[in-house]
């Protein structure tokens, strides 16, 4: 490691320690406990929130160890509730290029994360306007499966919907046509809202036009409508058919959405959703999900 890189990694460790010290456990949904010898989070708590090993995170704070990946930096930024400027600073210190505000490593607004953390009894997740899942709470994982591990074009659930048959398994076949039309209309609205030079939306649309005749036909209809409130039927592997209302809260720039799922009135879904915490996460299809 050269001298300049070593200095940056030392600064990275100091920066992580400073951000960790300012966060109270209750701010991120962790129990406070009667005895805490540090004012903020412990190292093991940050590691838990970021999905890293404690040893690895300790090395980062020491300014040693391997260079963190973009995914790890994004996870640390979310765990530590960093602002956009702080997140970018973390990328610079790690000698990683700051990603565009899109895709699977997008910075989640701290306010969105705070709301998500305050919804422990409701399945909820934050997605981008191109239906890339950024973060889920445990009940959303139990309902939909873990949707945060996809990269490239596959990170978009819309892309998986039109190119991977397994992605549709969570929906009854009778609903596929309705969902396809809604996804395309929403994507057209989102793509138009972005700047004309935005490459991510253009590449997603071009890939889908090339790979899916169904998408191409629906795209040529020029329907446009943001998805704000949907009623969905989901085939859960353990609970069976669950009917939910999917509600959306948009960020100011429209690039991110907080989705949460409530039981549809007049159905037995309230009781089924109550069982999610008992059932826990199931082995859903690798491409499954809902957006």
Tab-separated table of C-alpha atoms in Angstrom:
chain	number	residue	atom	x	y	z
A	1	UNK	CA	0.000	0.000	0.000
A	2	UNK	CA	1.549	3.338	-1.035
A	3	UNK	CA	1.850	6.295	1.340
A	4	UNK	CA	-1.060	8.240	-0.155
A	5	UNK	CA	-3.408	5.237	-0.056
A	6	UNK	CA	-2.305	4.467	3.506
A	7	UNK	CA	-3.121	8.032	4.574
A	8	UNK	CA	-6.551	7.813	2.945
A	9	UNK	CA	-7.327	4.516	4.660
A	10	UNK	CA	-6.276	5.987	7.996
A	11	UNK	CA	-8.625	8.892	7.343
A	12	UNK	CA	-11.346	6.434	6.310
A	13	UNK	CA	-11.052	4.656	9.661
A	14	UNK	CA	-11.197	7.943	11.563
A	15	UNK	CA	-14.229	9.046	9.554
A	16	UNK	CA	-16.070	5.783	10.269
A	17	UNK	CA	-15.350	6.134	13.988
A	18	UNK	CA	-16.638	9.725	14.026
A	19	UNK	CA	-19.887	8.787	12.242
A	20	UNK	CA	-20.393	5.755	14.470
A	21	UNK	CA	-20.047	7.844	17.620
A	22	UNK	CA	-22.862	10.208	16.718
A	23	UNK	CA	-25.600	7.601	16.226
A	24	UNK	CA	-27.726	6.338	19.087
A	25	UNK	CA	-28.810	2.686	18.933
A	26	UNK	CA	-32.457	3.719	18.971
A	27	UNK	CA	-31.893	5.742	15.801
A	28	UNK	CA	-31.281	2.539	13.849
A	29	UNK	CA	-33.688	0.212	15.636
A	30	UNK	CA	-31.238	-1.342	18.097
A	31	UNK	CA	-31.919	-1.713	21.825
A	32	UNK	CA	-30.218	0.894	24.000
A	33	UNK	CA	-29.536	-1.333	26.991
A	34	UNK	CA	-28.620	-0.156	30.512
A	35	UNK	CA	-24.833	-0.390	30.139
A	36	UNK	CA	-23.079	1.152	27.181
A	37	UNK	CA	-19.462	2.266	27.382
A	38	UNK	CA	-19.578	4.177	24.083
A	39	UNK	CA	-21.825	7.159	23.259
A	40	UNK	CA	-22.846	5.832	19.840
A	41	UNK	CA	-22.893	2.453	18.154
A	42	UNK	CA	-20.432	-0.318	18.908
A	43	UNK	CA	-18.263	-1.710	16.122
A	44	UNK	CA	-20.114	-5.005	16.156
A	45	UNK	CA	-23.434	-3.171	15.741
A	46	UNK	CA	-22.210	-1.303	12.669
A	47	UNK	CA	-20.899	-4.561	11.237
A	48	UNK	CA	-24.276	-6.200	11.838
A	49	UNK	CA	-26.172	-3.349	10.174
A	50	UNK	CA	-23.830	-3.354	7.169
A	51	UNK	CA	-23.765	-7.132	6.755
A	52	UNK	CA	-20.006	-7.334	7.390
A	53	UNK	CA	-17.974	-9.463	9.752
A	54	UNK	CA	-16.847	-7.780	12.955
A	55	UNK	CA	-13.197	-8.548	12.175
A	56	UNK	CA	-13.492	-6.945	8.736
A	57	UNK	CA	-15.122	-3.806	10.106
A	58	UNK	CA	-12.494	-3.555	12.863
A	59	UNK	CA	-9.812	-3.617	10.172
A	60	UNK	CA	-11.523	-0.783	8.312
A	61	UNK	CA	-11.594	1.393	11.418
A	62	UNK	CA	-7.918	0.639	11.960
A	63	UNK	CA	-7.172	1.908	8.456
A	64	UNK	CA	-5.972	-1.541	7.417
A	65	UNK	CA	-7.368	-4.508	5.566
A	66	UNK	CA	-8.515	-4.792	1.962
A	67	UNK	CA	-10.111	-2.039	-0.064
A	68	UNK	CA	-13.885	-2.029	0.574
A	69	UNK	CA	-16.124	-2.759	-2.400
A	70	UNK	CA	-18.708	-0.320	-3.718
A	71	UNK	CA	-21.426	-2.532	-2.240
A	72	UNK	CA	-19.772	-2.445	1.188
A	73	UNK	CA	-19.393	1.345	1.057
A	74	UNK	CA	-23.077	1.679	0.179
A	75	UNK	CA	-23.994	-0.650	3.058
A	76	UNK	CA	-21.844	1.325	5.516
A	77	UNK	CA	-23.375	4.605	4.332
A	78	UNK	CA	-26.835	3.227	5.041
A	79	UNK	CA	-25.849	1.708	8.377
A	80	UNK	CA	-24.326	5.007	9.539
A	81	UNK	CA	-27.138	7.160	8.089
A	82	UNK	CA	-24.673	9.233	6.051
A	83	UNK	CA	-25.786	12.228	4.044
A	84	UNK	CA	-25.127	12.236	0.298
A	85	UNK	CA	-21.988	14.367	0.783
A	86	UNK	CA	-20.718	12.065	3.524
A	87	UNK	CA	-21.394	9.012	1.361
A	88	UNK	CA	-19.405	10.545	-1.511
A	89	UNK	CA	-16.563	11.363	0.905
A	90	UNK	CA	-16.488	7.724	1.991
A	91	UNK	CA	-16.100	6.615	-1.630
A	92	UNK	CA	-13.221	9.051	-2.116
A	93	UNK	CA	-11.440	7.809	1.001
A	94	UNK	CA	-11.818	4.218	-0.198
A	95	UNK	CA	-10.390	5.128	-3.632
A	96	UNK	CA	-13.602	4.046	-5.318
A	97	UNK	CA	-15.409	6.059	-8.014
A	98	UNK	CA	-18.529	7.759	-6.719
A	99	UNK	CA	-21.431	6.018	-8.490
A	100	UNK	CA	-24.196	7.908	-10.218
A	101	UNK	CA	-27.279	8.345	-8.070
A	102	UNK	CA	-28.890	5.243	-9.479
A	103	UNK	CA	-28.548	1.480	-9.459
A	104	UNK	CA	-28.070	-1.053	-6.715
A	105	UNK	CA	-25.516	1.032	-4.791
A	106	UNK	CA	-27.627	4.196	-4.777
A	107	UNK	CA	-27.533	6.285	-1.639
A	108	UNK	CA	-30.747	5.858	0.320
A	109	UNK	CA	-31.982	9.097	1.812
A	110	UNK	CA	-31.611	8.913	5.628
A	111	UNK	CA	-35.235	10.005	5.998
A	112	UNK	CA	-36.375	7.011	3.960
A	113	UNK	CA	-34.268	4.707	6.115
A	114	UNK	CA	-35.674	6.268	9.270
A	115	UNK	CA	-39.241	5.678	8.104
A	116	UNK	CA	-38.372	2.125	7.115
A	117	UNK	CA	-36.889	1.467	10.535
A	118	UNK	CA	-40.066	2.797	12.183
A	119	UNK	CA	-42.246	0.248	10.368
A	120	UNK	CA	-41.192	-2.998	12.085
A	121	UNK	CA	-44.655	-4.567	11.873
A	122	UNK	CA	-45.231	-3.826	8.158
A	123	UNK	CA	-43.391	-5.258	5.139
A	124	UNK	CA	-41.560	-2.294	3.587
A	125	UNK	CA	-38.668	-1.568	1.248
A	126	UNK	CA	-36.974	1.283	-0.619
A	127	UNK	CA	-36.635	0.979	-4.393
A	128	UNK	CA	-35.455	3.288	-7.172
A	129	UNK	CA	-37.708	4.655	-9.890
A	130	UNK	CA	-36.343	1.874	-12.132
A	131	UNK	CA	-37.436	-0.759	-9.586
A	132	UNK	CA	-34.030	-1.569	-8.149
A	133	UNK	CA	-34.462	-2.687	-4.541
A	134	UNK	CA	-32.037	-0.831	-2.265
A	135	UNK	CA	-33.028	-1.990	1.226
A	136	UNK	CA	-35.754	-4.140	2.808
A	137	UNK	CA	-36.965	-4.656	6.333
A	138	UNK	CA	-37.164	-8.267	7.628
A	139	UNK	CA	-40.892	-8.609	6.927
A	140	UNK	CA	-40.420	-7.502	3.317
A	141	UNK	CA	-37.763	-10.191	2.915
A	142	UNK	CA	-40.168	-12.707	4.458
A	143	UNK	CA	-42.937	-11.651	2.057
A	144	UNK	CA	-40.965	-11.115	-1.160
A	145	UNK	CA	-37.572	-12.747	-0.710
A	146	UNK	CA	-34.243	-10.921	-0.586
A	147	UNK	CA	-34.170	-8.560	-3.576
A	148	UNK	CA	-30.966	-6.647	-2.815
A	149	UNK	CA	-28.331	-8.990	-4.248
A	150	UNK	CA	-28.843	-8.416	-7.985
A	151	UNK	CA	-26.386	-6.413	-10.089
A	152	UNK	CA	-26.326	-4.904	-13.556
A	153	UNK	CA	-29.532	-4.892	-15.581
A	154	UNK	CA	-30.904	-7.726	-13.404
A	155	UNK	CA	-31.007	-5.383	-10.417
A	156	UNK	CA	-34.196	-3.909	-11.886
A	157	UNK	CA	-37.214	-6.064	-11.097
A	158	UNK	CA	-38.825	-4.770	-14.294
A	159	UNK	CA	-35.928	-6.250	-16.271
A	160	UNK	CA	-36.255	-9.590	-14.492
A	161	UNK	CA	-40.044	-9.530	-14.977
A	162	UNK	CA	-39.724	-9.401	-18.758
A	163	UNK	CA	-36.629	-11.576	-19.205
A	164	UNK	CA	-36.757	-14.248	-16.471
A	165	UNK	CA	-39.901	-16.404	-16.134
A	166	UNK	CA	-39.082	-17.237	-12.507
A	167	UNK	CA	-39.521	-13.555	-11.589
A	168	UNK	CA	-43.270	-13.913	-12.146
A	169	UNK	CA	-43.784	-16.908	-9.878
A	170	UNK	CA	-44.831	-14.692	-6.972
A	171	UNK	CA	-47.829	-13.414	-8.937
A	172	UNK	CA	-50.847	-15.499	-10.057
A	173	UNK	CA	-50.664	-16.095	-13.811
A	174	UNK	CA	-54.026	-14.377	-14.309
A	175	UNK	CA	-52.459	-11.121	-13.060
A	176	UNK	CA	-49.369	-11.164	-15.284
A	177	UNK	CA	-50.885	-9.074	-18.076
A	178	UNK	CA	-52.064	-6.347	-15.703
A	179	UNK	CA	-48.706	-6.208	-13.954
A	180	UNK	CA	-46.795	-6.083	-17.259
A	181	UNK	CA	-48.805	-3.118	-18.498
A	182	UNK	CA	-48.433	-1.296	-15.165
A	183	UNK	CA	-44.655	-1.857	-15.082
A	184	UNK	CA	-44.202	-0.485	-18.613
A	185	UNK	CA	-46.370	2.578	-18.008
A	186	UNK	CA	-44.473	3.319	-14.802
A	187	UNK	CA	-41.081	2.862	-16.473
A	188	UNK	CA	-42.054	5.232	-19.301
A	189	UNK	CA	-43.037	7.884	-16.753
A	190	UNK	CA	-39.804	7.411	-14.778
A	191	UNK	CA	-37.570	7.455	-17.877
A	192	UNK	CA	-39.186	10.662	-19.160
A	193	UNK	CA	-38.760	12.333	-15.780
A	194	UNK	CA	-34.999	11.741	-15.860
A	195	UNK	CA	-32.649	13.959	-17.840
A	196	UNK	CA	-32.371	13.123	-21.541
A	197	UNK	CA	-28.693	12.269	-21.094
A	198	UNK	CA	-29.405	9.729	-18.331
A	199	UNK	CA	-27.827	6.500	-19.493
A	200	UNK	CA	-29.238	4.067	-16.950
A	201	UNK	CA	-32.887	4.441	-17.952
A	202	UNK	CA	-32.020	4.448	-21.671
A	203	UNK	CA	-29.928	1.296	-21.376
A	204	UNK	CA	-32.665	-0.472	-19.410
A	205	UNK	CA	-35.319	0.359	-22.002
A	206	UNK	CA	-33.044	-0.596	-24.922
A	207	UNK	CA	-32.202	-3.931	-23.293
A	208	UNK	CA	-35.862	-4.730	-22.751
A	209	UNK	CA	-36.842	-3.711	-26.288
A	210	UNK	CA	-34.151	-6.054	-27.594
A	211	UNK	CA	-34.955	-9.005	-25.343
A	212	UNK	CA	-38.740	-8.963	-24.825
A	213	UNK	CA	-41.376	-8.848	-27.554
A	214	UNK	CA	-44.037	-8.380	-24.874
A	215	UNK	CA	-42.251	-5.307	-23.507
A	216	UNK	CA	-41.747	-3.877	-27.017
A	217	UNK	CA	-45.445	-4.209	-27.825
A	218	UNK	CA	-46.507	-2.540	-24.579
A	219	UNK	CA	-43.854	0.181	-24.954
A	220	UNK	CA	-45.315	1.062	-28.369
A	221	UNK	CA	-48.683	1.726	-26.707
A	222	UNK	CA	-47.137	4.812	-25.020
A	223	UNK	CA	-49.128	4.332	-21.802
A	224	UNK	CA	-47.749	6.404	-18.918
A	225	UNK	CA	-48.697	6.212	-15.233
A	226	UNK	CA	-46.641	6.204	-12.042
A	227	UNK	CA	-47.515	3.360	-9.684
A	228	UNK	CA	-48.759	4.989	-6.489
A	229	UNK	CA	-51.339	2.619	-5.000
A	230	UNK	CA	-51.780	-0.970	-6.139
A	231	UNK	CA	-53.714	-3.960	-4.972
A	232	UNK	CA	-51.644	-7.082	-5.481
A	233	UNK	CA	-52.144	-10.802	-5.120
A	234	UNK	CA	-48.992	-12.651	-4.095
A	235	UNK	CA	-48.362	-16.403	-4.044
A	236	UNK	CA	-46.335	-16.892	-0.883
A	237	UNK	CA	-44.674	-20.339	-0.641
A	238	UNK	CA	-45.744	-20.851	2.980
A	239	UNK	CA	-48.846	-18.672	3.408
A	240	UNK	CA	-50.535	-19.207	0.070
A	241	UNK	CA	-52.387	-16.408	-1.701
A	242	UNK	CA	-51.989	-13.059	0.066
A	243	UNK	CA	-53.840	-9.923	-1.084
A	244	UNK	CA	-52.148	-6.655	-0.175
A	245	UNK	CA	-52.296	-2.961	-0.864
A	246	UNK	CA	-48.931	-1.637	-2.052
A	247	UNK	CA	-48.492	2.023	-1.121
A	248	UNK	CA	-45.729	4.339	-2.341
A	249	UNK	CA	-44.035	7.382	-0.836
A	250	UNK	CA	-41.874	9.230	-3.382
A	251	UNK	CA	-38.697	11.157	-2.635
A	252	UNK	CA	-38.628	14.811	-3.669
A	253	UNK	CA	-36.775	14.096	-6.904
A	254	UNK	CA	-38.850	11.002	-7.664
A	255	UNK	CA	-35.765	8.760	-7.859
A	256	UNK	CA	-36.648	6.643	-4.818
A	257	UNK	CA	-39.826	5.201	-3.334
A	258	UNK	CA	-40.687	3.743	0.024
A	259	UNK	CA	-43.083	0.831	-0.566
A	260	UNK	CA	-45.098	-0.731	2.212
A	261	UNK	CA	-47.653	-3.518	2.113
A	262	UNK	CA	-50.911	-3.593	4.079
A	263	UNK	CA	-53.595	-6.299	4.085
A	264	UNK	CA	-56.388	-5.762	1.561
A	265	UNK	CA	-59.693	-4.950	3.257
A	266	UNK	CA	-62.253	-7.733	3.129
A	267	UNK	CA	-59.702	-10.538	2.877
A	268	UNK	CA	-57.973	-12.877	5.306
A	269	UNK	CA	-54.618	-11.289	4.527
A	270	UNK	CA	-54.355	-9.441	7.844
A	271	UNK	CA	-53.994	-12.718	9.670
A	272	UNK	CA	-51.616	-14.052	7.041
A	273	UNK	CA	-49.340	-11.024	7.294
A	274	UNK	CA	-49.297	-11.448	11.064
A	275	UNK	CA	-47.807	-14.886	10.461
A	276	UNK	CA	-44.877	-13.493	8.482
A	277	UNK	CA	-42.842	-12.867	11.614
A	278	UNK	CA	-43.440	-16.459	12.657
A	279	UNK	CA	-42.825	-18.023	9.268
A	280	UNK	CA	-39.719	-15.929	8.648
A	281	UNK	CA	-37.926	-15.821	5.332
A	282	UNK	CA	-38.720	-18.569	2.876
A	283	UNK	CA	-36.759	-19.854	-0.073
A	284	UNK	CA	-38.478	-17.743	-2.729
A	285	UNK	CA	-37.412	-17.817	-6.345
A	286	UNK	CA	-34.084	-16.097	-6.908
A	287	UNK	CA	-35.741	-13.670	-9.303
A	288	UNK	CA	-38.908	-13.112	-7.312
A	289	UNK	CA	-40.083	-9.890	-5.800
A	290	UNK	CA	-42.631	-7.150	-6.178
A	291	UNK	CA	-42.424	-3.556	-7.194
